[in-house]
Short mmCIF file of C-alpha atoms in Angstrom, two decimals:
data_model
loop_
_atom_site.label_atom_id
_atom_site.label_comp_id
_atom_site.label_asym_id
_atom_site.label_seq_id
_atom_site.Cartn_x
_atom_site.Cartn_y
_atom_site.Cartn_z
CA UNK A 1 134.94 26.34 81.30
CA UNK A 2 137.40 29.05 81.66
CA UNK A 3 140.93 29.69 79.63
CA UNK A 4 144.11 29.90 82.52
CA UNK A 5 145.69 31.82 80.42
CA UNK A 6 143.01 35.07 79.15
CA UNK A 7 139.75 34.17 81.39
CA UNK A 8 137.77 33.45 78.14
CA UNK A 9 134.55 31.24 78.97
CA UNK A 10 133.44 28.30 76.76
CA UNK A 11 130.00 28.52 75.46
CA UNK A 12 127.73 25.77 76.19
CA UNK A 13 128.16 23.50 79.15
CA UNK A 14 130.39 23.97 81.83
CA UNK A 15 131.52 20.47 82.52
CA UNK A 16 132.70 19.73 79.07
CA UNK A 17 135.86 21.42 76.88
CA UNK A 18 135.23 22.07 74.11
CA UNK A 19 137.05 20.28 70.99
CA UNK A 20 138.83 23.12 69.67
CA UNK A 21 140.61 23.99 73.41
CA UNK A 22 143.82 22.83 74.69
CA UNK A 23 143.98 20.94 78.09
CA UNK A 24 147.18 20.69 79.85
CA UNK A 25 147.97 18.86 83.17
CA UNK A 26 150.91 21.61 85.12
CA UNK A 27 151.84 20.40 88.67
CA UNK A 28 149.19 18.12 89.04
CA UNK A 29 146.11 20.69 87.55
CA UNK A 30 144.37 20.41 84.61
CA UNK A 31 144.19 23.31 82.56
CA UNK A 32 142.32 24.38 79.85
CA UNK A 33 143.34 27.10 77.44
CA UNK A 34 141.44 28.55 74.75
CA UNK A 35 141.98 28.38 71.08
CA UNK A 36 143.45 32.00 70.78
CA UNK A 37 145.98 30.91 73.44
CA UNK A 38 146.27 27.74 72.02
CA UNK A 39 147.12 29.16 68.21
CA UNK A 40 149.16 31.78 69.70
CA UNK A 41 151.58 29.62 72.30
CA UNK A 42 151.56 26.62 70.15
CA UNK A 43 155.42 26.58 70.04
CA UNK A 44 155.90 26.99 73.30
CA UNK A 45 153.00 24.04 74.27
CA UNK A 46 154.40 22.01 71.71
CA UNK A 47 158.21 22.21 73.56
CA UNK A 48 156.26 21.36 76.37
CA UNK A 49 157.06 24.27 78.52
CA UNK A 50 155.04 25.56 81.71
CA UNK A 51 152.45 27.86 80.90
CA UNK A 52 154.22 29.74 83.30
CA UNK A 53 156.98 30.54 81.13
CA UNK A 54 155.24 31.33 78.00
#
């Protein structure tokens, strides 16, 4: 598992998120974010804007 947003990789197996990471469907992808992002954009996720944007 890999964060859009920095490249971080998820420890552990990669078909499974893990619980503390964001997932986010944008244009018909999923995407997965990590916490940092997560803690970081959480305004901007929370408004529901494009990770595009933010």
């Amino acid at each position: 598992m890999v964060c859009a947003r920095c490249g971080t990789t998820a420890d552990g197996d990669t078909d499974t998120v893990p619980v503390t990471w964001l997932s986010s469907v944008e244009d018909g992808r999923r995407l997965h974010f990590c916490e940092s992002c997560a803690r970081l954009h959480i305004r901007a996720i929370e408004s529901r804007l494009d990770s595009l944007w933010w």
